Amino acid sequence: MFENLTDRLSQTLRHVTGKAKLTEDNIKDTLREVRMALLEADVALPVVKDFVAKIKDRAVGTEVSKSLTPGQAFVKIVQAELVELMGAANEDLALNAAPPAVILMAGLQGAGKTTTVGKLSRFLKERKKKSVLVVSADVYRPAAIKQLETLANDIGVTFFPSDTSQKPVDIAEAAIREAKLKFIDVVIVDTAGRLHVDTEMMDEIKQVHAAIKPVETLFVVDAMTGQDAANTAKAFNDALPLTGVVLTKVDGDARGGAALSVRAITGKPIKFLGMGEKTEALDPFHPDRVASRILGMGDVLSLIEQAEQTMDREKAEKLAKKIKKGKGFDLEDFRDQLQQMKNMGGLGGLMDKLPMLGGVNLSQMGNAQNAAEKQFKQMEAIINSMTPAERRDPEVISGSRKRRIALGSGTQVQDVGRLIKQHKQMQKMMKKVTAKGGMAKMMRGMGSMFPGGMPKM
Ligand SMILES: Nc1nc2c(ncn2[C@@H]2O[C@H](COP(=O)(O)OP(=O)(O)O)[C@@H](O)[C@H]2O)c(=O)[nH]1
Ligand SMILES: [Mg+2]
């Protein structure tokens, strides 16, 4: 998702980098490229026009702060607009109503409503520890009711039977009554869709909505329909007070334009992404991460800001002094730095802000994070297993000492060797950096210790 957009935008924005000033002229060129990139990603035209106009408004006349290059300033503006467009953070389902909390699903036939009911049930059951009852008000297709029953049985949530002779409103109401009796937390009502928007379908779902007053009305839309997704979203948003969007089949869509269009047109948050046919393939949507990823460079600026704020200033100054005095940056200092990095909003917070490399799957993020966290722990354990003398002067660590340290920290000799090498690189860098001062630079340098960048993705 967003692969092309990411490529195009980061290429475009690279052109701005290094220019002495953001002139009206080079904004014009860059804006045209941004526009092309969005259109190629299949974002709806009105949304593109609006977006580009806003960037232009914001960019022209913006003072470029001293610490940024014009290119960086422009990136910041584009990113701020992206976040504005898509929302700042993930919006959770609002299920704090008196139980049962009712979720109504809306969308065209084939959008993935029934599949999403299964995925949501599983998400609510496993991650939120909720009891769930599902019901199908799709009275036109017996197969659709059966499909939901099978899903419910697989996942182990309650299925409320219905049949094609009943009215959708009656089915939904009966299901909610049953859920109340059984003290079930959440009821998910699946509905019928048509191939195209028509008034009959809209009237029916409006009636169901009025009768059951759901806390969540989720619009399910197929990401692969691109421009059409925008039109469908408009029709449903006009007919129903939607509370959120589920974008499905994102696994098959590299462009990602639908996400921007649907959000812009409905003004409603995308809450989940469907990433496959299986019931576990549902990801909570994080617009801030996606915005960073679209730009392909991550919010390195705010990482640096945060680093400067969170660093223990006293320690930092002491360290700087020590190094200036000509004393080396020893392994005790190295361990301090590792701990500081861990404190910076946890590794998760750090990783969010680092550039995500192309093709990184959102659900892989967790794994990479775990791996980096493990690596940190291991490095700390190794340093802890050294004697104070070894920490002060790693040169004395011979082969037999390495073996002892490896044993003590539950690692391999190679791990110990690698840590010593990383420390050496760090030491070299510290010497260069502290001459000019600045913890921010140091932090940036730390990232380069790790092969392929900090997040090791
Ligand atoms: N690849 C992929 N296929 C999906 C996803 N969500 C649904 N589908 C498939 O899309 C088709 C229609 O889904 P269904 O839930 O029956 O749509 P409904 O008519 O809106 O209820 C089925 O073949 C699903 O397996 C998704 O996130 N990724
Ligand atoms: Mg269905």
CSV table of C-alpha atoms and ligand atoms in Angstrom, one decimal:
chain,number,residue,atom,x,y,z
A,1,MET,CA,0.0,0.0,0.0
A,2,PHE,CA,1.2,3.5,-0.8
A,3,GLU,CA,4.3,2.1,-2.5
A,4,ASN,CA,4.1,4.2,-5.6
A,5,LEU,CA,3.1,7.3,-3.7
A,6,THR,CA,6.0,6.8,-1.3
A,7,ASP,CA,8.4,6.5,-4.2
A,8,ARG,CA,7.1,9.4,-6.1
A,9,LEU,CA,6.9,11.8,-3.2
A,10,SER,CA,10.3,11.0,-1.8
A,11,GLN,CA,11.8,11.5,-5.2
A,12,THR,CA,10.0,14.7,-5.7
A,13,LEU,CA,10.9,16.0,-2.3
A,14,ARG,CA,14.5,15.1,-2.7
A,15,HIS,CA,14.6,17.7,-5.5
A,16,VAL,CA,13.8,20.4,-3.1
A,17,THR,CA,16.5,19.3,-0.7
A,18,GLY,CA,19.6,21.4,-1.0
A,19,LYS,CA,17.9,24.4,-2.7
A,20,ALA,CA,18.9,27.6,-1.1
A,21,LYS,CA,15.3,28.9,-0.7
A,22,LEU,CA,11.7,27.8,-1.3
A,23,THR,CA,10.7,30.1,-4.1
A,24,GLU,CA,7.3,30.3,-5.6
A,25,ASP,CA,8.8,28.8,-8.7
A,26,ASN,CA,10.3,25.7,-7.2
A,27,ILE,CA,7.2,25.2,-5.1
A,28,LYS,CA,5.2,25.2,-8.3
A,29,ASP,CA,7.3,22.4,-9.8
A,30,THR,CA,7.2,20.4,-6.7
A,31,LEU,CA,3.5,20.9,-6.2
A,32,ARG,CA,2.9,19.6,-9.7
A,33,GLU,CA,4.8,16.5,-8.9
A,34,VAL,CA,3.0,16.0,-5.6
A,35,ARG,CA,-0.2,16.3,-7.6
A,36,MET,CA,0.9,13.7,-10.1
A,37,ALA,CA,2.0,11.4,-7.4
A,38,LEU,CA,-1.4,11.6,-5.7
A,39,LEU,CA,-3.2,11.0,-9.0
A,40,GLU,CA,-1.0,8.0,-9.8
A,41,ALA,CA,-1.9,6.6,-6.4
A,42,ASP,CA,-5.5,6.8,-7.5
A,43,VAL,CA,-6.6,9.5,-5.1
A,44,ALA,CA,-9.8,11.2,-6.2
A,45,LEU,CA,-9.3,14.4,-8.2
A,46,PRO,CA,-11.2,16.8,-5.9
A,47,VAL,CA,-9.2,15.5,-2.9
A,48,VAL,CA,-6.0,16.0,-4.8
A,49,LYS,CA,-6.9,19.5,-5.8
A,50,ASP,CA,-7.8,20.4,-2.2
A,51,PHE,CA,-4.7,18.8,-0.7
A,52,VAL,CA,-2.3,20.5,-3.1
A,53,ALA,CA,-4.0,23.9,-2.6
A,54,LYS,CA,-3.6,23.6,1.2
A,55,ILE,CA,0.1,22.7,0.9
A,56,LYS,CA,0.6,25.7,-1.3
A,57,ASP,CA,-1.2,28.0,1.1
A,58,ARG,CA,0.9,26.8,4.0
A,59,ALA,CA,4.2,26.7,2.2
A,60,VAL,CA,4.1,30.1,0.6
A,61,GLY,CA,5.1,32.7,3.2
A,62,THR,CA,6.2,30.1,5.7
A,63,GLU,CA,9.4,31.1,7.4
A,64,VAL,CA,12.0,28.4,7.1
A,65,SER,CA,13.4,28.0,10.6
A,66,LYS,CA,17.2,28.2,10.8
A,67,SER,CA,17.7,24.6,11.8
A,68,LEU,CA,15.9,23.3,8.7
A,69,THR,CA,16.7,23.3,5.0
A,70,PRO,CA,13.9,24.5,2.7
A,71,GLY,CA,13.5,20.9,1.6
A,72,GLN,CA,13.0,19.7,5.2
A,73,ALA,CA,10.6,22.6,5.8
A,74,PHE,CA,8.6,21.5,2.8
A,75,VAL,CA,8.5,17.9,4.0
A,76,LYS,CA,7.2,19.1,7.3
A,77,ILE,CA,4.4,20.9,5.6
A,78,VAL,CA,3.4,18.0,3.5
A,79,GLN,CA,3.5,15.7,6.4
A,80,ALA,CA,1.4,18.0,8.6
A,81,GLU,CA,-1.2,18.2,5.8
A,82,LEU,CA,-1.2,14.4,5.5
A,83,VAL,CA,-1.8,14.1,9.2
A,84,GLU,CA,-4.5,16.7,9.0
A,85,LEU,CA,-6.1,14.8,6.2
A,86,MET,CA,-5.9,11.4,7.8
A,87,GLY,CA,-6.1,12.1,11.5
A,88,ALA,CA,-3.3,12.1,14.0
A,89,ALA,CA,-3.6,8.7,15.7
A,90,ASN,CA,-5.4,5.4,15.6
A,91,GLU,CA,-9.1,5.7,16.6
A,92,ASP,CA,-10.3,2.8,18.6
A,93,LEU,CA,-13.8,1.4,18.4
A,94,ALA,CA,-16.0,3.3,20.8
A,95,LEU,CA,-17.6,0.5,22.8
A,96,ASN,CA,-18.2,2.2,26.1
A,97,ALA,CA,-22.0,2.1,25.7
A,98,ALA,CA,-24.2,0.2,28.0
A,99,PRO,CA,-23.9,-3.4,26.8
A,100,PRO,CA,-24.4,-4.7,24.3
A,101,ALA,CA,-22.5,-2.2,22.2
A,102,VAL,CA,-23.9,-2.5,18.7
A,103,ILE,CA,-21.8,-2.3,15.6
A,104,LEU,CA,-23.5,-2.0,12.2
A,105,MET,CA,-21.7,-2.9,9.0
A,106,ALA,CA,-22.5,-1.0,5.8
A,107,GLY,CA,-21.0,-1.2,2.3
A,108,LEU,CA,-21.4,-2.6,-1.2
A,109,GLN,CA,-21.7,-6.3,-2.0
A,110,GLY,CA,-18.3,-7.8,-2.1
A,111,ALA,CA,-16.6,-5.0,-0.2
A,112,GLY,CA,-15.7,-7.5,2.6
A,113,LYS,CA,-18.4,-6.8,5.2
A,114,THR,CA,-19.0,-10.4,6.3
A,115,THR,CA,-15.3,-11.2,6.3
A,116,THR,CA,-14.7,-8.1,8.4
A,117,VAL,CA,-17.4,-9.1,10.9
A,118,GLY,CA,-15.4,-12.3,11.4
A,119,LYS,CA,-12.1,-10.4,11.7
A,120,LEU,CA,-13.6,-7.9,14.2
A,121,SER,CA,-15.2,-10.7,16.3
A,122,ARG,CA,-11.8,-12.3,16.6
A,123,PHE,CA,-10.1,-9.0,17.4
A,124,LEU,CA,-12.7,-8.2,20.1
A,125,LYS,CA,-12.6,-11.6,21.5
A,126,GLU,CA,-8.9,-12.1,21.6
A,127,ARG,CA,-7.5,-8.7,22.1
A,128,LYS,CA,-10.3,-6.9,23.9
A,129,LYS,CA,-11.6,-9.9,25.9
A,130,LYS,CA,-15.1,-9.2,24.8
A,131,SER,CA,-18.0,-11.6,24.3
A,132,VAL,CA,-19.4,-11.2,20.9
A,133,LEU,CA,-22.7,-12.1,19.1
A,134,VAL,CA,-22.9,-11.8,15.3
A,135,VAL,CA,-26.0,-11.8,13.2
A,136,SER,CA,-26.7,-11.5,9.5
A,137,ALA,CA,-29.4,-9.2,8.1
A,138,ASP,CA,-28.5,-10.2,4.6
A,139,VAL,CA,-31.9,-11.8,3.7
A,140,TYR,CA,-31.3,-11.9,0.0
A,141,ARG,CA,-28.5,-14.5,0.0
A,142,PRO,CA,-28.9,-17.6,2.2
A,143,ALA,CA,-25.2,-18.3,1.4
A,144,ALA,CA,-24.3,-15.0,3.1
A,145,ILE,CA,-26.0,-16.1,6.3
A,146,LYS,CA,-24.2,-19.5,6.1
A,147,GLN,CA,-20.9,-17.8,5.5
A,148,LEU,CA,-21.3,-15.8,8.7
A,149,GLU,CA,-22.3,-18.9,10.7
A,150,THR,CA,-19.2,-20.7,9.5
A,151,LEU,CA,-16.9,-17.8,10.5
A,152,ALA,CA,-18.6,-17.5,13.9
A,153,ASN,CA,-18.1,-21.2,14.6
A,154,ASP,CA,-14.4,-21.0,13.5
A,155,ILE,CA,-13.7,-18.1,15.8
A,156,GLY,CA,-15.8,-19.3,18.7
A,157,VAL,CA,-18.3,-16.4,19.0
A,158,THR,CA,-22.1,-16.6,19.3
A,159,PHE,CA,-24.0,-16.8,16.0
A,160,PHE,CA,-27.6,-15.6,16.1
A,161,PRO,CA,-29.5,-17.5,13.4
A,162,SER,CA,-31.7,-15.7,10.8
A,163,ASP,CA,-33.4,-16.6,7.6
A,164,THR,CA,-34.4,-15.1,4.3
A,165,SER,CA,-38.1,-14.9,5.3
A,166,GLN,CA,-37.4,-12.3,8.0
A,167,LYS,CA,-37.1,-8.5,7.8
A,168,PRO,CA,-33.7,-7.0,8.5
A,169,VAL,CA,-35.0,-4.8,11.3
A,170,ASP,CA,-36.7,-7.7,13.1
A,171,ILE,CA,-33.5,-9.8,12.8
A,172,ALA,CA,-31.3,-7.1,14.3
A,173,GLU,CA,-33.7,-6.3,17.1
A,174,ALA,CA,-34.1,-9.9,18.0
A,175,ALA,CA,-30.3,-10.4,18.1
A,176,ILE,CA,-29.9,-7.5,20.4
A,177,ARG,CA,-32.6,-8.8,22.8
A,178,GLU,CA,-30.8,-12.1,22.9
A,179,ALA,CA,-27.5,-10.5,23.6
A,180,LYS,CA,-29.0,-8.6,26.5
A,181,LEU,CA,-30.4,-11.8,28.0
A,182,LYS,CA,-27.0,-13.5,27.6
A,183,PHE,CA,-25.0,-10.4,28.9
A,184,ILE,CA,-23.0,-10.3,25.7
A,185,ASP,CA,-20.7,-7.3,25.3
A,186,VAL,CA,-20.8,-6.6,21.6
A,187,VAL,CA,-23.3,-7.3,18.8
A,188,ILE,CA,-22.1,-7.0,15.2
A,189,VAL,CA,-24.9,-6.7,12.6
A,190,ASP,CA,-23.9,-7.7,9.1
A,191,THR,CA,-26.0,-6.4,6.3
A,192,ALA,CA,-26.8,-6.9,2.6
A,193,GLY,CA,-25.0,-4.9,0.0
A,194,ARG,CA,-25.8,-4.3,-3.7
A,195,LEU,CA,-23.3,-4.1,-6.5
A,196,HIS,CA,-24.1,-0.4,-6.9
A,197,VAL,CA,-25.5,2.2,-4.6
A,198,ASP,CA,-29.3,2.2,-4.9
A,199,THR,CA,-32.1,3.8,-2.9
A,200,GLU,CA,-33.7,0.5,-1.8
A,201,MET,CA,-30.5,-0.6,-0.1
A,202,MET,CA,-29.9,2.7,1.5
A,203,ASP,CA,-33.5,2.9,2.8
A,204,GLU,CA,-33.2,-0.6,4.3
A,205,ILE,CA,-30.0,0.1,6.1
A,206,LYS,CA,-31.3,3.5,7.3
A,207,GLN,CA,-34.2,1.7,8.8
A,208,VAL,CA,-32.0,-0.8,10.6
A,209,HIS,CA,-29.8,2.0,11.8
A,210,ALA,CA,-32.8,3.9,13.2
A,211,ALA,CA,-34.1,0.8,14.9
A,212,ILE,CA,-31.0,-0.4,16.7
A,213,LYS,CA,-29.0,2.9,17.2
A,214,PRO,CA,-25.6,1.4,16.9
A,215,VAL,CA,-22.6,3.0,18.7
A,216,GLU,CA,-20.5,2.2,15.7
A,217,THR,CA,-21.6,2.4,12.1
A,218,LEU,CA,-18.7,1.1,10.0
A,219,PHE,CA,-18.4,1.7,6.3
A,220,VAL,CA,-16.6,-1.2,4.7
A,221,VAL,CA,-14.9,-0.4,1.4
A,222,ASP,CA,-12.6,-2.2,-1.0
A,223,ALA,CA,-9.3,-0.3,-1.4
A,224,MET,CA,-8.9,-1.8,-4.9
A,225,THR,CA,-11.9,0.2,-6.3
A,226,GLY,CA,-9.8,3.4,-6.1
A,227,GLN,CA,-11.8,6.3,-7.5
A,228,ASP,CA,-15.1,4.4,-7.1
A,229,ALA,CA,-14.4,4.0,-3.4
A,230,ALA,CA,-14.7,7.8,-3.1
A,231,ASN,CA,-18.1,7.9,-4.8
A,232,THR,CA,-19.5,5.0,-2.7
A,233,ALA,CA,-18.1,6.6,0.5
A,234,LYS,CA,-20.0,9.8,-0.4
A,235,ALA,CA,-23.3,8.0,-0.9
A,236,PHE,CA,-23.1,6.0,2.4
A,237,ASN,CA,-21.9,9.0,4.3
A,238,ASP,CA,-24.8,11.1,3.1
A,239,ALA,CA,-27.3,8.4,4.1
A,240,LEU,CA,-25.9,7.2,7.4
A,241,PRO,CA,-24.1,8.8,10.3
A,242,LEU,CA,-20.9,6.8,9.9
A,243,THR,CA,-18.5,6.5,12.7
A,244,GLY,CA,-15.6,4.9,11.0
A,245,VAL,CA,-14.2,3.2,7.9
A,246,VAL,CA,-12.7,-0.3,7.3
A,247,LEU,CA,-10.6,-0.3,4.2
A,248,THR,CA,-10.3,-3.9,2.9
A,249,LYS,CA,-8.1,-5.8,0.4
A,250,VAL,CA,-5.3,-3.4,1.2
A,251,ASP,CA,-3.1,-6.5,0.6
A,252,GLY,CA,-3.9,-6.3,-3.1
A,253,ASP,CA,-3.5,-2.5,-3.5
A,254,ALA,CA,-0.1,-0.9,-3.8
A,255,ARG,CA,-1.5,2.6,-4.5
A,256,GLY,CA,-3.4,3.4,-1.4
A,257,GLY,CA,-5.3,6.3,-2.9
A,258,ALA,CA,-8.6,5.1,-1.6
A,259,ALA,CA,-7.5,5.7,2.0
A,260,LEU,CA,-6.8,9.4,1.3
A,261,SER,CA,-10.0,9.8,-0.7
A,262,VAL,CA,-12.4,8.1,1.6
A,263,ARG,CA,-11.1,9.9,4.7
A,264,ALA,CA,-11.2,13.3,3.0
A,265,ILE,CA,-14.7,12.8,1.6
A,266,THR,CA,-16.4,11.3,4.7
A,267,GLY,CA,-14.3,13.1,7.3
A,268,LYS,CA,-14.5,9.8,9.2
A,269,PRO,CA,-11.5,8.0,10.6
A,270,ILE,CA,-10.3,4.8,9.0
A,271,LYS,CA,-10.2,2.5,11.9
A,272,PHE,CA,-9.0,-0.8,10.4
A,273,LEU,CA,-7.3,-2.2,7.4
A,274,GLY,CA,-8.2,-5.6,6.0
A,275,MET,CA,-4.9,-7.2,4.9
A,276,GLY,CA,-6.1,-10.6,3.6
A,277,GLU,CA,-8.8,-13.2,3.5
A,278,LYS,CA,-8.0,-14.9,6.8
A,279,THR,CA,-9.7,-13.8,10.1
A,280,GLU,CA,-6.5,-12.6,11.7
A,281,ALA,CA,-5.7,-10.2,8.8
A,282,LEU,CA,-7.0,-7.0,10.4
A,283,ASP,CA,-4.7,-4.2,11.4
A,284,PRO,CA,-5.7,-1.1,13.4
A,285,PHE,CA,-5.0,1.9,11.2
A,286,HIS,CA,-2.3,4.4,12.3
A,287,PRO,CA,-2.5,7.4,10.1
A,288,ASP,CA,0.5,9.1,11.6
A,289,ARG,CA,2.7,6.1,10.8
A,290,VAL,CA,1.3,6.0,7.3
A,291,ALA,CA,1.9,9.7,6.8
A,292,SER,CA,5.5,9.1,7.7
A,293,ARG,CA,5.7,6.2,5.4
A,294,ILE,CA,4.2,8.0,2.5
A,295,LEU,CA,7.0,10.5,2.8
A,296,GLY,CA,9.4,7.6,3.0
A,297,MET,CA,11.6,9.3,5.4
A,298,GLY,CA,10.0,9.2,8.8
A,299,ASP,CA,9.8,12.0,11.2
A,300,VAL,CA,13.4,12.3,11.9
A,301,LEU,CA,13.1,15.9,12.9
A,302,SER,CA,10.8,15.2,15.8
A,303,LEU,CA,12.9,12.2,16.8
A,304,ILE,CA,15.8,14.6,17.3
A,305,GLU,CA,13.7,17.1,19.2
A,306,GLN,CA,12.5,14.3,21.5
A,307,ALA,CA,16.0,13.1,21.9
A,308,GLU,CA,17.1,16.4,23.1
A,309,GLN,CA,14.2,16.7,25.6
A,310,THR,CA,14.4,13.3,27.0
A,311,MET,CA,18.1,13.0,27.4
A,312,ASP,CA,19.2,13.4,30.9
A,313,ARG,CA,20.9,16.8,30.5
A,314,GLU,CA,23.2,16.5,33.4
A,315,LYS,CA,24.5,13.2,32.3
A,316,ALA,CA,24.8,14.5,28.8
A,317,GLU,CA,26.9,17.5,29.9
A,318,LYS,CA,29.1,15.4,32.1
A,319,LEU,CA,29.7,13.0,29.2
A,320,ALA,CA,30.5,15.9,26.9
A,321,LYS,CA,33.0,17.3,29.4
A,322,LYS,CA,34.6,14.0,29.9
A,323,ILE,CA,35.2,13.5,26.3
A,324,LYS,CA,36.4,17.0,25.8
A,325,LYS,CA,39.0,16.4,28.5
A,326,GLY,CA,40.3,13.7,26.3
A,327,LYS,CA,39.0,10.8,28.2
A,328,GLY,CA,37.4,8.2,26.1
A,329,PHE,CA,33.8,7.2,25.8
A,330,ASP,CA,33.9,4.0,27.7
A,331,LEU,CA,31.5,1.1,28.0
A,332,GLU,CA,29.8,2.5,31.1
A,333,ASP,CA,28.9,5.5,29.0
A,334,PHE,CA,27.8,3.3,26.2
A,335,ARG,CA,25.5,1.4,28.6
A,336,ASP,CA,24.1,4.8,29.8
A,337,GLN,CA,23.4,5.7,26.2
A,338,LEU,CA,21.6,2.4,25.6
A,339,GLN,CA,19.4,3.1,28.7
A,340,GLN,CA,18.7,6.6,27.5
A,341,MET,CA,17.5,5.4,24.2
A,342,LYS,CA,15.3,2.9,25.9
A,343,ASN,CA,13.8,5.7,27.9
A,344,MET,CA,12.8,7.7,24.9
A,345,GLY,CA,9.2,6.7,25.0
A,346,GLY,CA,10.3,3.1,24.7
A,347,LEU,CA,11.6,1.6,21.6
A,348,GLY,CA,8.1,1.7,20.1
A,349,GLY,CA,8.0,5.4,20.2
A,350,LEU,CA,11.5,5.6,18.7
A,351,MET,CA,10.7,3.2,15.9
A,352,ASP,CA,7.6,5.1,14.9
A,353,LYS,CA,9.6,8.1,14.1
A,354,LEU,CA,12.4,6.4,12.2
A,355,PRO,CA,12.0,6.1,8.4
A,356,MET,CA,10.3,3.0,7.5
A,357,LEU,CA,11.9,1.3,4.6
A,358,GLY,CA,10.0,0.5,1.5
A,359,GLY,CA,7.7,-2.5,1.6
A,360,VAL,CA,7.5,-2.8,5.4
A,361,ASN,CA,4.3,-4.4,6.4
A,362,LEU,CA,2.6,-2.7,9.3
A,363,SER,CA,2.1,-6.0,11.0
A,364,GLN,CA,5.8,-6.7,10.8
A,365,MET,CA,6.5,-3.6,12.8
A,366,GLY,CA,5.9,-5.4,16.1
A,367,ASN,CA,8.5,-8.1,15.2
A,368,ALA,CA,11.2,-5.6,14.2
A,369,GLN,CA,10.5,-3.8,17.4
A,370,ASN,CA,10.9,-6.9,19.5
A,371,ALA,CA,14.1,-7.8,17.7
A,372,ALA,CA,15.6,-4.4,18.4
A,373,GLU,CA,14.5,-4.5,22.0
A,374,LYS,CA,16.1,-7.9,22.4
A,375,GLN,CA,19.3,-6.6,20.9
A,376,PHE,CA,19.4,-3.7,23.4
A,377,LYS,CA,18.8,-6.1,26.3
A,378,GLN,CA,21.6,-8.4,25.0
A,379,MET,CA,24.0,-5.5,24.7
A,380,GLU,CA,23.2,-4.4,28.2
A,381,ALA,CA,23.7,-7.9,29.6
A,382,ILE,CA,27.1,-8.1,28.0
A,383,ILE,CA,28.3,-4.9,29.5
A,384,ASN,CA,26.9,-5.9,32.8
A,385,SER,CA,29.0,-9.1,32.7
A,386,MET,CA,32.2,-7.2,32.4
A,387,THR,CA,34.4,-6.0,35.3
A,388,PRO,CA,34.7,-2.3,35.9
A,389,ALA,CA,38.3,-2.4,34.5
A,390,GLU,CA,37.1,-4.0,31.3
A,391,ARG,CA,34.4,-1.4,30.9
A,392,ARG,CA,36.9,1.4,31.3
A,393,ASP,CA,39.3,-0.1,28.9
A,394,PRO,CA,37.8,-2.7,26.5
A,395,GLU,CA,41.3,-3.1,24.9
A,396,VAL,CA,42.1,-5.6,27.7
A,397,ILE,CA,39.3,-7.9,26.7
A,398,SER,CA,41.1,-10.9,25.4
A,399,GLY,CA,39.7,-14.1,23.9
A,400,SER,CA,39.4,-15.8,27.3
A,401,ARG,CA,37.8,-12.8,28.8
A,402,LYS,CA,35.3,-12.7,25.9
A,403,ARG,CA,34.4,-16.3,26.6
A,404,ARG,CA,33.8,-15.5,30.2
A,405,ILE,CA,31.7,-12.5,29.4
A,406,ALA,CA,29.7,-14.5,26.9
A,407,LEU,CA,29.0,-17.2,29.4
A,408,GLY,CA,28.1,-14.6,32.1
A,409,SER,CA,25.6,-12.8,29.9
A,410,GLY,CA,24.2,-15.9,28.2
A,411,THR,CA,25.4,-14.8,24.8
A,412,GLN,CA,27.9,-16.0,22.2
A,413,VAL,CA,31.5,-14.9,21.9
A,414,GLN,CA,30.6,-13.3,18.5
A,415,ASP,CA,28.0,-11.2,20.2
A,416,VAL,CA,30.6,-9.9,22.7
A,417,GLY,CA,33.0,-9.2,19.8
A,418,ARG,CA,30.3,-7.3,17.9
A,419,LEU,CA,29.5,-5.2,20.9
A,420,ILE,CA,33.1,-4.2,21.3
A,421,LYS,CA,33.3,-3.3,17.7
A,422,GLN,CA,30.1,-1.2,17.8
A,423,HIS,CA,31.5,0.6,20.9
A,424,LYS,CA,34.6,1.4,19.0
A,425,GLN,CA,32.7,2.9,16.1
A,426,MET,CA,30.6,4.9,18.6
A,427,GLN,CA,33.8,6.1,20.3
A,428,LYS,CA,35.1,7.4,17.0
A,429,MET,CA,31.9,9.2,16.2
A,430,MET,CA,31.7,10.7,19.6
A,431,LYS,CA,35.1,12.3,19.2
A,432,LYS,CA,34.0,13.9,15.9
A,433,VAL,CA,30.6,15.0,17.2
A,434,THR,CA,31.4,16.4,20.6
A,435,ALA,CA,33.9,18.8,19.1
A,436,LYS,CA,30.8,20.6,17.8
A,437,GLY,CA,28.6,19.6,20.7
A,438,GLY,CA,25.0,18.6,20.3
A,439,MET,CA,23.3,15.5,21.7
A,440,ALA,CA,21.1,15.4,18.7
A,441,LYS,CA,23.9,14.6,16.4
A,442,MET,CA,25.1,12.0,18.8
A,443,MET,CA,21.7,10.3,18.7
A,444,ARG,CA,21.7,10.3,15.0
A,445,GLY,CA,25.1,8.7,15.0
A,446,MET,CA,23.9,6.0,17.3
A,447,GLY,CA,21.4,5.0,14.7
A,448,SER,CA,24.2,4.3,12.3
A,449,MET,CA,25.8,1.7,14.7
A,450,PHE,CA,23.2,-0.8,13.7
A,451,PRO,CA,23.6,-2.4,10.3
A,452,GLY,CA,21.0,-1.1,8.0
A,453,GLY,CA,19.8,1.5,10.4
A,454,MET,CA,18.3,1.4,13.8
A,455,PRO,CA,15.1,-0.5,13.3
A,456,LYS,CA,16.8,-3.4,11.5
A,457,MET,CA,13.9,-4.0,9.2
B,1,LIG,N1,-7.4,-10.2,-0.2
B,1,LIG,C1,-8.4,-9.9,0.6
B,1,LIG,N2,-9.7,-10.4,0.3
B,1,LIG,C2,-10.7,-10.0,1.1
B,1,LIG,C3,-10.5,-9.1,2.2
B,1,LIG,N3,-11.7,-8.9,2.8
B,1,LIG,C4,-12.6,-9.6,2.1
B,1,LIG,N4,-12.0,-10.3,1.1
B,1,LIG,C5,-12.6,-11.2,0.1
B,1,LIG,O1,-13.6,-10.5,-0.6
B,1,LIG,C6,-14.7,-11.3,-1.0
B,1,LIG,C7,-16.0,-10.7,-0.5
B,1,LIG,O2,-16.0,-10.6,0.9
B,1,LIG,P1,-17.3,-10.7,1.8
B,1,LIG,O3,-17.0,-10.5,3.2
B,1,LIG,O4,-18.2,-11.8,1.4
B,1,LIG,O5,-18.0,-9.3,1.2
B,1,LIG,P2,-19.5,-8.8,1.6
B,1,LIG,O6,-20.3,-9.0,0.4
B,1,LIG,O7,-19.3,-7.3,1.8
B,1,LIG,O8,-20.0,-9.4,2.8
B,1,LIG,C8,-14.4,-12.6,-0.3
B,1,LIG,O9,-13.8,-13.5,-1.3
B,1,LIG,C9,-13.3,-12.3,0.8
B,1,LIG,O10,-12.5,-13.4,1.0
B,1,LIG,C10,-9.1,-8.6,2.4
B,1,LIG,O11,-8.9,-7.8,3.3
B,1,LIG,N5,-8.2,-9.0,1.6
B,2,MG,MG,-21.7,-10.4,3.1
